[in-house]
Coordinates of C-alpha atoms in Angstrom, one line a residue:
Chain A
M1 CA 2.3 -80.3 45.0
A2 CA 3.1 -78.4 48.2
G3 CA 1.3 -81.2 49.9
N4 CA 5.3 -82.9 49.8
S5 CA 6.8 -80.6 51.0
H6 CA 8.1 -82.3 53.6
N7 CA 9.3 -84.9 51.3
T8 CA 11.9 -82.4 50.1
D9 CA 15.6 -83.3 50.8
W10 CA 17.3 -80.6 48.6
I11 CA 17.2 -79.2 45.0
A12 CA 19.0 -80.4 42.2
V13 CA 20.0 -76.8 39.7
D14 CA 21.2 -76.7 36.1
W15 CA 21.1 -73.1 35.2
G16 CA 22.2 -71.7 32.4
T17 CA 23.4 -69.3 29.7
T18 CA 19.4 -69.6 28.1
N19 CA 17.8 -71.9 30.5
L20 CA 17.0 -73.0 34.3
R21 CA 16.3 -76.4 34.9
V22 CA 15.3 -77.3 38.1
W23 CA 14.7 -80.8 40.6
I24 CA 12.9 -81.7 43.3
I25 CA 14.7 -84.4 45.2
G26 CA 12.8 -86.4 48.0
P27 CA 14.3 -89.5 50.6
N28 CA 16.9 -91.9 48.6
D29 CA 18.1 -88.9 46.2
S30 CA 14.3 -90.0 44.1
P31 CA 13.0 -87.6 42.1
L32 CA 9.9 -86.0 42.4
A33 CA 9.7 -83.1 40.4
T34 CA 11.7 -81.5 37.8
L35 CA 11.1 -77.9 36.5
T36 CA 11.6 -75.5 34.0
S37 CA 11.5 -71.8 32.7
Q38 CA 13.6 -69.4 30.9
M39 CA 14.9 -67.6 33.2
G40 CA 18.7 -68.4 32.6
M41 CA 21.8 -66.4 32.8
G42 CA 21.1 -64.5 30.2
V43 CA 17.9 -62.5 31.1
L44 CA 19.2 -61.8 34.8
Q45 CA 20.3 -59.4 36.5
R46 CA 22.5 -60.5 40.3
D47 CA 19.4 -59.8 42.9
G48 CA 17.2 -61.3 39.8
F49 CA 18.9 -65.0 40.7
E50 CA 17.3 -65.7 43.9
P51 CA 13.2 -64.5 42.6
A52 CA 13.6 -66.5 39.5
L53 CA 14.3 -69.7 41.7
M54 CA 11.7 -68.8 44.4
A55 CA 9.1 -68.6 41.7
L56 CA 9.2 -72.2 41.3
I57 CA 10.4 -73.9 44.2
E58 CA 8.9 -72.2 46.1
P59 CA 5.6 -74.7 46.9
Y60 CA 8.5 -77.8 47.9
L61 CA 10.0 -75.4 50.6
T62 CA 8.4 -76.1 54.2
D63 CA 9.3 -73.6 57.5
A64 CA 10.1 -76.8 59.1
K65 CA 13.6 -76.4 57.2
V66 CA 17.1 -75.7 55.2
V67 CA 16.9 -77.5 52.6
P68 CA 19.4 -77.9 50.1
V69 CA 20.5 -76.2 46.4
I70 CA 22.5 -77.8 44.7
C71 CA 23.6 -75.4 41.1
C72 CA 25.9 -76.2 38.4
G73 CA 26.3 -74.0 35.6
M74 CA 26.5 -70.2 33.9
V75 CA 25.0 -69.1 37.8
G76 CA 28.7 -69.3 38.6
S77 CA 30.2 -67.1 36.4
R78 CA 31.3 -63.8 37.2
Q79 CA 27.7 -62.7 35.6
G80 CA 26.0 -65.2 37.6
W81 CA 24.3 -65.3 41.3
A82 CA 27.9 -65.3 43.0
E83 CA 31.2 -66.1 41.3
A84 CA 32.3 -69.8 42.1
A85 CA 36.5 -70.1 40.8
Y86 CA 37.0 -72.4 38.5
L87 CA 39.4 -75.3 38.5
S88 CA 42.4 -75.8 36.9
V89 CA 42.7 -78.5 35.0
P90 CA 44.4 -80.9 35.5
C91 CA 42.4 -82.2 38.0
M92 CA 39.3 -84.2 38.9
A93 CA 35.7 -83.5 38.2
P94 CA 34.7 -80.6 41.3
D95 CA 32.8 -82.3 43.7
G96 CA 31.1 -81.2 47.1
Q97 CA 34.0 -80.2 48.9
S98 CA 34.9 -77.6 45.4
V99 CA 31.3 -76.1 45.9
T100 CA 30.9 -72.0 46.6
A101 CA 27.9 -71.5 49.4
V102 CA 25.7 -68.0 48.2
A103 CA 24.0 -65.9 50.3
S104 CA 20.4 -65.7 49.8
G105 CA 17.6 -63.3 51.5
D106 CA 15.7 -67.0 52.4
P107 CA 15.9 -69.1 55.0
R108 CA 15.3 -71.7 54.1
I109 CA 17.1 -72.8 51.8
A110 CA 20.7 -73.1 51.6
V111 CA 22.7 -72.1 47.9
Y112 CA 25.4 -73.9 46.5
I113 CA 27.4 -73.8 43.6
V114 CA 29.4 -76.1 41.6
P115 CA 33.1 -74.7 40.2
G116 CA 33.5 -75.0 36.7
V117 CA 36.7 -75.4 35.4
K118 CA 39.6 -73.7 33.3
Q119 CA 42.5 -74.0 30.9
V120 CA 44.9 -71.4 31.1
T121 CA 46.7 -72.7 27.6
P122 CA 45.2 -72.6 25.6
P123 CA 42.9 -71.1 27.5
D124 CA 39.3 -72.1 27.6
V125 CA 36.6 -72.8 30.4
M126 CA 33.9 -74.5 31.1
R127 CA 30.2 -74.3 33.1
G128 CA 27.9 -77.2 33.6
E129 CA 29.9 -79.9 31.0
E130 CA 31.9 -80.1 34.3
T131 CA 29.2 -81.6 36.6
Q132 CA 28.3 -83.5 33.5
I133 CA 31.7 -85.1 34.0
A134 CA 31.4 -85.7 38.0
G135 CA 28.2 -88.0 36.7
F136 CA 29.5 -89.6 33.5
L137 CA 32.7 -90.7 35.9
H138 CA 30.1 -91.6 38.8
D139 CA 28.4 -94.1 36.5
H140 CA 31.5 -95.2 34.3
P141 CA 34.9 -94.7 37.1
D142 CA 36.7 -96.4 34.9
F143 CA 36.1 -94.6 31.7
D144 CA 39.2 -93.4 30.1
G145 CA 39.0 -91.4 26.6
V146 CA 37.0 -88.9 25.1
L147 CA 33.9 -86.9 26.0
C148 CA 32.0 -84.7 23.7
L149 CA 29.7 -82.9 25.2
P150 CA 27.7 -81.0 22.1
G151 CA 25.8 -77.7 22.6
T152 CA 26.1 -73.5 22.0
H153 CA 29.6 -74.7 22.5
T154 CA 31.1 -77.6 21.6
K155 CA 33.1 -79.4 24.9
W156 CA 36.0 -82.4 23.9
V157 CA 37.2 -83.6 26.8
Q158 CA 40.2 -86.2 27.5
I159 CA 39.9 -88.1 30.8
S160 CA 42.0 -90.6 32.2
A161 CA 41.8 -92.1 35.4
R162 CA 39.1 -89.9 36.1
E163 CA 40.7 -86.5 36.0
I164 CA 40.3 -84.3 33.0
V165 CA 43.5 -84.2 31.3
S166 CA 42.9 -80.8 28.7
F167 CA 39.6 -79.6 26.2
Q168 CA 39.1 -78.3 23.6
T169 CA 35.8 -75.5 23.2
F170 CA 34.2 -75.3 19.2
M171 CA 31.6 -72.5 19.4
T172 CA 29.7 -74.0 16.3
G173 CA 26.1 -74.8 18.1
E174 CA 26.6 -70.6 18.3
L175 CA 27.2 -70.4 14.7
F176 CA 24.4 -72.2 13.8
A177 CA 22.9 -70.4 15.8
L178 CA 23.8 -66.7 14.7
L179 CA 23.5 -68.4 11.1
A180 CA 20.3 -70.1 11.4
K181 CA 18.4 -66.9 12.7
Q182 CA 20.5 -63.6 12.4
S183 CA 22.5 -63.8 8.8
V184 CA 21.9 -63.6 5.1
L185 CA 21.0 -67.5 5.2
R186 CA 17.5 -67.3 7.9
H187 CA 16.0 -66.6 4.3
S188 CA 17.3 -69.5 2.6
V189 CA 17.1 -71.3 6.1
S190 CA 14.1 -73.9 7.2
E191 CA 13.4 -73.9 11.3
D192 CA 13.9 -77.7 11.2
G193 CA 14.3 -80.7 9.2
F194 CA 17.3 -83.2 8.4
D195 CA 18.0 -84.6 5.6
A196 CA 20.7 -87.7 6.5
G197 CA 22.5 -87.4 3.2
V198 CA 23.1 -84.3 2.6
F199 CA 23.9 -84.3 6.3
D200 CA 27.4 -86.7 5.5
D201 CA 28.3 -85.1 2.2
A202 CA 28.2 -82.2 4.0
V203 CA 30.2 -83.4 6.4
T204 CA 32.9 -84.6 4.0
E205 CA 33.1 -81.7 1.6
A206 CA 34.1 -79.9 5.2
M207 CA 36.0 -82.1 6.4
D208 CA 38.4 -82.1 3.2
R209 CA 38.6 -78.2 2.8
P210 CA 36.8 -76.6 5.9
Q211 CA 39.1 -73.7 4.8
L212 CA 36.2 -73.5 2.2
L213 CA 33.8 -72.9 4.7
A214 CA 32.9 -68.8 4.7
A215 CA 32.6 -69.8 0.9
R216 CA 29.9 -72.9 1.8
L217 CA 27.7 -70.8 3.8
F218 CA 27.6 -67.9 1.5
G219 CA 26.5 -71.3 -1.2
L220 CA 23.8 -71.5 0.4
R221 CA 21.7 -68.6 -0.4
A222 CA 23.0 -68.2 -3.2
G223 CA 21.9 -72.1 -4.4
S224 CA 18.5 -70.9 -2.5
L225 CA 18.7 -67.9 -5.2
V226 CA 20.1 -69.2 -8.2
A227 CA 19.4 -73.2 -7.8
D228 CA 16.1 -74.1 -5.7
L229 CA 17.9 -75.2 -2.7
E230 CA 15.3 -76.2 -0.6
P231 CA 15.2 -74.7 2.6
A232 CA 15.6 -78.0 4.5
V233 CA 18.2 -79.6 2.7
A234 CA 19.7 -75.8 3.2
R235 CA 19.3 -76.8 7.2
S236 CA 20.4 -80.1 7.0
R237 CA 24.0 -78.8 5.0
L238 CA 24.4 -76.2 7.5
S239 CA 24.8 -78.5 9.9
G240 CA 27.1 -81.3 8.1
L241 CA 29.7 -77.9 7.0
L242 CA 29.6 -76.6 11.1
I243 CA 29.4 -79.6 12.3
G244 CA 32.2 -81.5 9.6
A245 CA 34.6 -78.6 9.9
E246 CA 34.7 -79.3 13.8
L247 CA 35.1 -83.2 13.4
A248 CA 38.5 -82.0 11.5
G249 CA 40.3 -79.4 13.8
A250 CA 39.1 -82.4 16.9
R251 CA 40.7 -85.2 15.4
P252 CA 43.5 -85.1 17.4
Y253 CA 40.3 -85.3 20.4
W254 CA 38.8 -88.5 18.8
L255 CA 41.0 -90.4 16.5
G256 CA 41.3 -93.5 17.6
Q257 CA 39.5 -93.2 20.9
N258 CA 36.7 -94.6 23.0
V259 CA 34.8 -91.3 23.0
A260 CA 31.0 -91.2 24.7
I261 CA 28.7 -88.0 23.9
I262 CA 26.4 -86.8 26.4
G263 CA 24.4 -84.0 25.0
D264 CA 20.2 -84.2 23.5
G265 CA 19.1 -86.7 21.2
V266 CA 18.3 -83.7 18.9
V267 CA 22.0 -82.1 18.7
A268 CA 23.6 -86.2 19.7
G269 CA 22.2 -87.8 17.0
P270 CA 24.8 -85.6 13.7
Y271 CA 27.4 -85.7 15.8
R272 CA 27.6 -89.9 16.3
R273 CA 26.5 -89.8 13.3
G274 CA 29.3 -87.4 11.8
L275 CA 31.4 -89.7 13.8
A276 CA 30.6 -93.0 12.9
A277 CA 30.9 -91.7 9.3
Q278 CA 34.9 -91.5 10.6
G279 CA 34.6 -95.2 11.5
V280 CA 34.0 -93.9 15.8
E281 CA 31.7 -95.9 17.4
A282 CA 30.2 -93.7 20.0
S283 CA 27.7 -93.9 23.2
V284 CA 25.6 -91.0 23.8
F285 CA 24.5 -90.2 27.0
E286 CA 20.9 -88.1 28.0
V287 CA 22.7 -84.9 29.5
G288 CA 19.5 -84.3 31.7
D289 CA 20.3 -88.1 33.7
V290 CA 23.9 -87.4 33.7
T291 CA 23.8 -83.6 35.1
L292 CA 21.4 -85.0 37.6
T293 CA 23.7 -87.6 38.5
G294 CA 26.4 -85.3 38.5
L295 CA 24.2 -83.3 41.1
T296 CA 23.0 -85.8 43.7
A297 CA 27.4 -87.0 43.9
A298 CA 28.4 -83.1 44.6
R299 CA 25.4 -83.4 47.1
N300 CA 26.8 -85.9 48.7
S301 CA 30.4 -84.9 49.1
C302 CA 29.8 -81.7 51.1
K303 CA 32.7 -80.8 52.7
E304 CA 30.3 -80.0 56.1
P305 CA 27.4 -81.5 56.7
M306 CA 24.1 -79.3 55.0
P307 CA 21.5 -78.3 56.9
Chain B
M1 CA 21.5 -27.0 -3.3
A2 CA 18.1 -26.7 -5.7
G3 CA 19.8 -23.4 -7.7
N4 CA 21.4 -25.9 -8.6
S5 CA 18.2 -28.9 -9.9
H6 CA 18.9 -26.9 -13.6
N7 CA 22.1 -28.5 -13.9
T8 CA 21.4 -32.2 -12.9
D9 CA 22.8 -33.7 -15.6
W10 CA 21.7 -37.3 -14.7
I11 CA 21.8 -39.2 -10.5
A12 CA 23.8 -42.4 -10.3
V13 CA 22.0 -44.8 -7.7
D14 CA 24.2 -47.5 -4.9
W15 CA 21.5 -48.5 -3.2
G16 CA 22.7 -51.7 -0.4
T17 CA 21.2 -54.3 2.4
T18 CA 22.4 -50.7 4.8
N19 CA 23.4 -48.4 3.1
L20 CA 21.7 -45.4 -0.6
R21 CA 25.3 -43.4 -1.8
V22 CA 23.5 -40.8 -4.5
W23 CA 25.5 -38.4 -7.0
I24 CA 24.4 -35.7 -8.4
I25 CA 25.9 -35.6 -11.8
G26 CA 26.1 -32.8 -13.6
P27 CA 27.4 -31.7 -17.2
N28 CA 30.5 -33.7 -19.0
D29 CA 29.5 -36.3 -16.3
S30 CA 31.0 -34.3 -13.1
P31 CA 29.7 -34.9 -9.9
L32 CA 27.9 -31.9 -8.2
A33 CA 27.4 -33.5 -4.7
T34 CA 27.2 -36.7 -2.6
L35 CA 24.1 -37.6 -1.0
T36 CA 24.3 -40.5 1.4
S37 CA 21.4 -41.8 3.8
Q38 CA 20.7 -45.2 6.1
M39 CA 17.4 -46.1 4.0
G40 CA 19.2 -49.7 2.5
M41 CA 17.1 -52.7 1.0
G42 CA 17.2 -53.9 4.6
V43 CA 14.4 -51.3 6.0
L44 CA 12.5 -51.0 2.9
Q45 CA 9.3 -52.3 2.1
R46 CA 8.5 -52.8 -2.0
D47 CA 6.7 -48.8 -2.3
G48 CA 9.8 -47.5 0.6
F49 CA 12.7 -47.0 -2.5
E50 CA 10.9 -44.3 -4.3
P51 CA 10.2 -42.1 -1.1
A52 CA 13.7 -42.6 0.5
L53 CA 15.9 -41.5 -3.2
M54 CA 12.9 -38.4 -3.4
A55 CA 14.6 -37.5 0.1
L56 CA 17.2 -37.7 -1.2
I57 CA 17.5 -35.7 -4.7
E58 CA 14.1 -33.8 -4.2
P59 CA 15.4 -30.6 -4.2
Y60 CA 18.5 -31.7 -7.7
L61 CA 15.3 -31.4 -9.9
T62 CA 12.9 -29.1 -11.9
D63 CA 9.7 -30.0 -14.2
A64 CA 11.8 -28.8 -17.0
K65 CA 13.1 -32.1 -17.4
V66 CA 13.4 -35.9 -17.2
V67 CA 16.6 -37.3 -15.2
P68 CA 17.7 -40.7 -15.7
V69 CA 19.0 -42.4 -12.2
I70 CA 20.9 -45.6 -13.0
C71 CA 20.3 -47.5 -9.8
C72 CA 23.5 -50.4 -8.9
G73 CA 23.4 -53.3 -5.8
M74 CA 20.2 -55.0 -4.0
V75 CA 17.6 -52.7 -4.9
G76 CA 17.5 -54.4 -8.0
S77 CA 17.0 -57.7 -5.3
R78 CA 13.7 -59.6 -5.4
Q79 CA 13.8 -58.0 -2.0
G80 CA 14.1 -54.4 -3.9
W81 CA 12.3 -51.7 -5.6
A82 CA 12.1 -54.1 -8.6
E83 CA 14.0 -57.5 -10.0
A84 CA 16.9 -56.9 -12.3
A85 CA 18.2 -60.4 -14.0
Y86 CA 21.0 -61.6 -13.8
L87 CA 23.8 -61.5 -15.9
S88 CA 24.9 -65.6 -16.1
V89 CA 29.3 -66.3 -15.9
P90 CA 31.2 -65.9 -18.3
C91 CA 30.0 -62.5 -19.8
M92 CA 31.2 -59.5 -19.6
A93 CA 30.4 -56.8 -16.6
P94 CA 27.3 -54.9 -16.9
D95 CA 26.8 -51.5 -18.9
G96 CA 23.5 -49.5 -20.5
Q97 CA 22.6 -52.5 -22.8
S98 CA 21.8 -54.5 -19.6
V99 CA 19.4 -52.2 -17.3
T100 CA 15.7 -52.4 -16.4
A101 CA 13.3 -49.8 -16.6
V102 CA 11.6 -49.4 -13.7
A103 CA 8.0 -47.4 -13.2
S104 CA 8.5 -44.2 -11.0
G105 CA 5.1 -42.0 -9.1
D106 CA 7.7 -39.0 -10.1
P107 CA 7.2 -37.9 -13.7
R108 CA 10.9 -35.9 -13.0
I109 CA 12.8 -39.4 -12.5
A110 CA 13.6 -41.9 -15.7
V111 CA 14.7 -44.7 -12.7
Y112 CA 17.0 -48.0 -14.3
I113 CA 18.5 -50.3 -12.4
V114 CA 22.4 -52.4 -13.6
P115 CA 21.5 -56.1 -12.7
G116 CA 23.6 -58.5 -10.6
V117 CA 25.9 -61.6 -12.0
K118 CA 25.5 -65.3 -11.6
Q119 CA 27.2 -68.1 -11.3
V120 CA 25.1 -70.9 -11.0
T121 CA 28.2 -74.2 -10.6
P122 CA 28.2 -73.6 -7.7
P123 CA 26.1 -71.4 -6.8
D124 CA 26.8 -67.9 -6.6
V125 CA 25.0 -64.2 -7.0
M126 CA 26.3 -60.8 -6.6
R127 CA 24.9 -57.2 -7.0
G128 CA 26.7 -54.3 -7.1
E129 CA 30.1 -55.9 -7.1
E130 CA 29.4 -55.9 -10.9
T131 CA 29.1 -52.4 -10.6
Q132 CA 32.4 -51.9 -9.7
I133 CA 34.1 -54.7 -11.6
A134 CA 32.9 -52.5 -14.4
G135 CA 34.4 -49.1 -13.7
F136 CA 37.9 -50.7 -12.5
L137 CA 37.6 -52.3 -16.2
H138 CA 36.6 -49.0 -17.7
D139 CA 40.0 -47.5 -16.5
H140 CA 42.0 -50.4 -16.8
P141 CA 40.5 -52.2 -20.1
D142 CA 43.5 -54.6 -20.7
F143 CA 43.8 -56.0 -16.9
D144 CA 44.3 -60.0 -16.3
G145 CA 44.0 -61.3 -13.0
V146 CA 41.6 -61.2 -10.0
L147 CA 39.8 -59.0 -8.4
C148 CA 39.6 -58.9 -4.7
L149 CA 35.8 -56.5 -3.5
P150 CA 36.1 -57.4 0.4
G151 CA 32.8 -56.0 2.1
T152 CA 30.2 -58.4 3.7
H153 CA 30.0 -60.9 1.6
T154 CA 33.4 -60.7 -0.4
K155 CA 34.2 -62.1 -3.7
W156 CA 36.9 -63.2 -5.2
V157 CA 36.5 -62.6 -9.0
Q158 CA 38.9 -64.2 -12.4
I159 CA 38.5 -61.3 -15.7
S160 CA 40.0 -62.7 -17.9
A161 CA 39.2 -60.7 -21.6
R162 CA 37.3 -57.9 -20.0
E163 CA 35.1 -60.8 -19.1
I164 CA 33.8 -62.2 -15.6
V165 CA 34.6 -65.8 -15.9
S166 CA 34.0 -67.1 -12.4
F167 CA 33.6 -66.3 -8.8
Q168 CA 34.2 -67.8 -5.1
T169 CA 31.8 -64.9 -2.5
F170 CA 32.8 -65.5 1.3
M171 CA 30.3 -63.9 3.8
T172 CA 33.5 -63.3 6.3
G173 CA 32.5 -59.6 7.0
E174 CA 29.2 -60.6 8.6
L175 CA 30.6 -63.3 10.2
F176 CA 33.0 -60.9 11.8
A177 CA 29.4 -58.4 12.3
L178 CA 27.9 -61.3 14.0
L179 CA 30.8 -62.2 16.1
A180 CA 31.9 -59.4 17.3
K181 CA 28.2 -57.7 17.8
Q182 CA 26.0 -61.0 18.7
S183 CA 27.7 -63.5 19.6
V184 CA 29.7 -64.3 23.1
L185 CA 32.6 -62.9 21.7
R186 CA 31.1 -59.1 22.2
H187 CA 31.9 -59.3 25.9
S188 CA 35.4 -59.7 24.6
V189 CA 35.9 -57.7 21.5
S190 CA 36.3 -53.5 20.9
E191 CA 34.6 -52.2 18.7
D192 CA 37.7 -50.6 17.4
G193 CA 41.6 -50.9 17.6
F194 CA 44.1 -52.9 15.0
D195 CA 47.5 -54.7 16.0
A196 CA 49.4 -55.5 13.0
G197 CA 51.8 -58.0 14.8
V198 CA 48.9 -59.8 16.4
F199 CA 46.9 -59.6 13.6
D200 CA 50.0 -61.5 10.6
D201 CA 49.6 -63.6 13.4
A202 CA 46.1 -64.8 13.5
V203 CA 46.2 -64.7 9.4
T204 CA 49.0 -67.0 9.3
E205 CA 47.5 -69.6 12.3
A206 CA 44.5 -69.7 10.1
M207 CA 45.7 -70.5 7.0
D208 CA 47.8 -73.3 8.7
R209 CA 44.8 -74.8 10.0
P210 CA 41.5 -73.4 9.1
Q211 CA 39.7 -76.2 10.9
L212 CA 40.3 -75.0 14.1
L213 CA 38.7 -71.5 13.7
A214 CA 34.9 -72.5 15.3
A215 CA 37.8 -73.3 18.5
R216 CA 39.8 -70.4 17.8
L217 CA 36.7 -67.7 18.1
F218 CA 36.3 -69.5 21.3
G219 CA 39.4 -69.1 22.5
L220 CA 39.4 -64.9 22.8
R221 CA 36.2 -65.6 25.0
A222 CA 39.0 -68.0 27.3
G223 CA 41.5 -65.4 26.4
S224 CA 39.4 -63.0 28.0
L225 CA 38.1 -64.7 30.9
V226 CA 40.9 -66.5 32.3
A227 CA 44.5 -65.3 30.3
D228 CA 43.7 -61.2 31.0
L229 CA 43.1 -61.0 27.1
E230 CA 42.8 -57.5 25.9
P231 CA 40.0 -56.5 23.9
A232 CA 41.9 -54.6 21.3
V233 CA 43.7 -58.0 20.9
A234 CA 41.2 -59.6 21.0
R235 CA 39.4 -57.5 17.5
S236 CA 42.8 -57.9 15.6
R237 CA 43.3 -61.8 16.4
L238 CA 39.6 -62.0 15.1
S239 CA 40.0 -60.0 12.6
G240 CA 42.4 -62.5 11.6
L241 CA 41.7 -66.0 12.2
L242 CA 38.8 -64.7 9.7
I243 CA 40.9 -63.8 7.1
G244 CA 42.7 -65.7 7.6
A245 CA 40.2 -68.9 6.5
E246 CA 38.9 -66.9 4.0
L247 CA 43.1 -66.3 2.6
A248 CA 43.5 -70.5 2.8
G249 CA 40.0 -70.7 1.1
A250 CA 40.6 -68.3 -2.0
R251 CA 44.2 -69.8 -2.9
P252 CA 43.6 -71.1 -6.0
Y253 CA 42.3 -67.2 -6.5
W254 CA 45.2 -65.8 -5.5
L255 CA 48.3 -67.2 -5.5
G256 CA 50.5 -66.8 -8.7
Q257 CA 48.5 -64.5 -10.2
N258 CA 47.2 -60.3 -10.3
V259 CA 45.3 -59.1 -8.0
A260 CA 43.4 -55.6 -7.7
I261 CA 41.6 -55.2 -4.6
I262 CA 37.9 -52.5 -4.6
G263 CA 36.7 -51.9 -1.2
D264 CA 37.7 -48.4 1.3
G265 CA 40.5 -48.7 3.2
V266 CA 39.4 -50.3 6.8
V267 CA 38.6 -53.0 5.1
A268 CA 41.0 -53.2 2.2
G269 CA 43.8 -52.7 4.3
P270 CA 43.6 -55.9 6.1
Y271 CA 43.7 -57.7 3.2
R272 CA 46.4 -56.3 1.5
R273 CA 48.3 -57.4 3.9
G274 CA 47.4 -60.5 4.2
L275 CA 48.0 -61.2 0.7
A276 CA 50.9 -59.2 1.1
A277 CA 52.2 -61.5 3.4
Q278 CA 51.6 -64.3 1.2
G279 CA 53.9 -62.5 -1.6
V280 CA 50.6 -60.9 -3.8
E281 CA 51.2 -57.6 -3.8
A282 CA 47.5 -56.2 -4.6
S283 CA 46.9 -52.8 -5.7
V284 CA 44.2 -50.8 -4.3
F285 CA 40.9 -49.1 -5.7
E286 CA 38.2 -47.2 -3.7
V287 CA 35.3 -48.6 -4.0
G288 CA 33.8 -45.4 -4.9
D289 CA 34.7 -44.1 -7.0
V290 CA 34.7 -47.5 -9.3
T291 CA 31.1 -48.1 -8.8
L292 CA 31.0 -44.5 -9.7
T293 CA 32.8 -44.7 -12.8
G294 CA 30.8 -48.1 -13.6
L295 CA 27.0 -46.3 -13.5
T296 CA 29.2 -43.4 -15.3
A297 CA 30.0 -46.1 -18.3
A298 CA 26.4 -47.5 -17.9
R299 CA 24.9 -44.4 -18.0
N300 CA 26.6 -43.2 -20.9
S301 CA 26.0 -46.9 -23.1
C302 CA 22.0 -46.9 -22.8
K303 CA 20.4 -49.3 -25.6
E304 CA 18.2 -46.5 -26.1
P305 CA 18.4 -42.4 -25.1
M306 CA 17.4 -41.5 -22.7
P307 CA 14.8 -38.7 -21.1

């Protein structure tokens, strides 16, 4: 690895609450290596970010040059490495013009953080997804419609004329994790498994009567106690109930719209399936690819020559 | 205390997931002492129940007689001291005819557990609330209507001709605790405080559009980041959003019905307030009083003479 250190042109970083993902980029923006760790923002103090990054990238640095490091995600939040102020909607997805330079203790790197995007009315925020959006729009500059970015905090984003017009966040993924792992349902829900028919039925039920969500959730526990509900079925039903309620709430975003989903397969699949049942055929784009494209676009549009 | 041990006639026990509450009962069913500990089912193995109980009641026992101990709650679940099989709706609230005798290692006590109640379609279960219902109906034998028992898992129970006809559980209290303490909202929600106007507005919003619950929840975090939402306001709003969604779901239970709430003031108050805004004036009954009445009724209706 270290033998290639002179090939490192710049470094792309997607730094979220839970994970740190790094791409070492060589000449012509070609990735030389992909590195990951569990050193997300959630487990780091402010002075822990640089060591966590260096632990991954050190072998790819030389004393001969200064390497730009372009970061997106929660690393730019108030609890992150340095706060990168939000842009406000309506706005273009951020590029290199709006990055925040971060002081680092190592002269071999020059660190920049992409800003998040906020909406004041109704209040909403994103950090990381704006870079995915920038990457998607780099490849699809004429896209006009809605992006769905499923995850811990799923975003529905209205895009028009290359601008982020408005967005709405549903904390569906976090609810799923809390309920499956930390609530009374943990005794009744398996760690994996997906039954498509059960999921579909639960989506329909939740879309029809979202007000019964908290009752249907307890029904998963009761079903396992008095009706032999299988843990894998309970998991599929939990997913369907939460995503169904979200689809009902996000209806103004997807109804009659051109929808693209940006996510990994595990989380994008159920959203695509739920939308298809409503007659919306959404394309799916891999989140890692789109993030790297967005960070590359930021790297190539920086306001001043990077070292 | 020990000087009164010869006065102990029997012992009432409300043993839930989190708390253990004991009443030492003297002649004429008069309480001599109330004792509590944090030794709920959730922290006990099967062989830990008797020691946890004895740690509280030992000073009130003598070698001169065997004292009946009547228990209700999660102590009778599969993970409890001993499983007390469910009654099935429609049924009378259980009395002493249906208690399960539990072997104990101490000859000074004879332990009995009141059964829970189950519903197969749709699946639902209660343990502990059935004894509150029995206590309430002991004092109000002609009640016909709906009982609301708010808590970690709030129950709505249809009562007719002294029978539990049907019920529905909403895991609203557990959702509140998970969101306020273990989700990203923990940074934005205070530990106490109640703003009645904020609560009322949130109830109305959630009843109108329960499908937006997961979005409005994230809005509490975003509001604190970009709109200076106060933590005590966020707490009141969180409570209102969850209870409002539940009231929308439980509408068939309370609409046009005679409703009584059984709960402590902190949790019963918001439910009473939310119902009043819908034109339903519910009476509130203190959960401890009603539980003790129910356990007393069980004690006085046992199928065989207790020692």
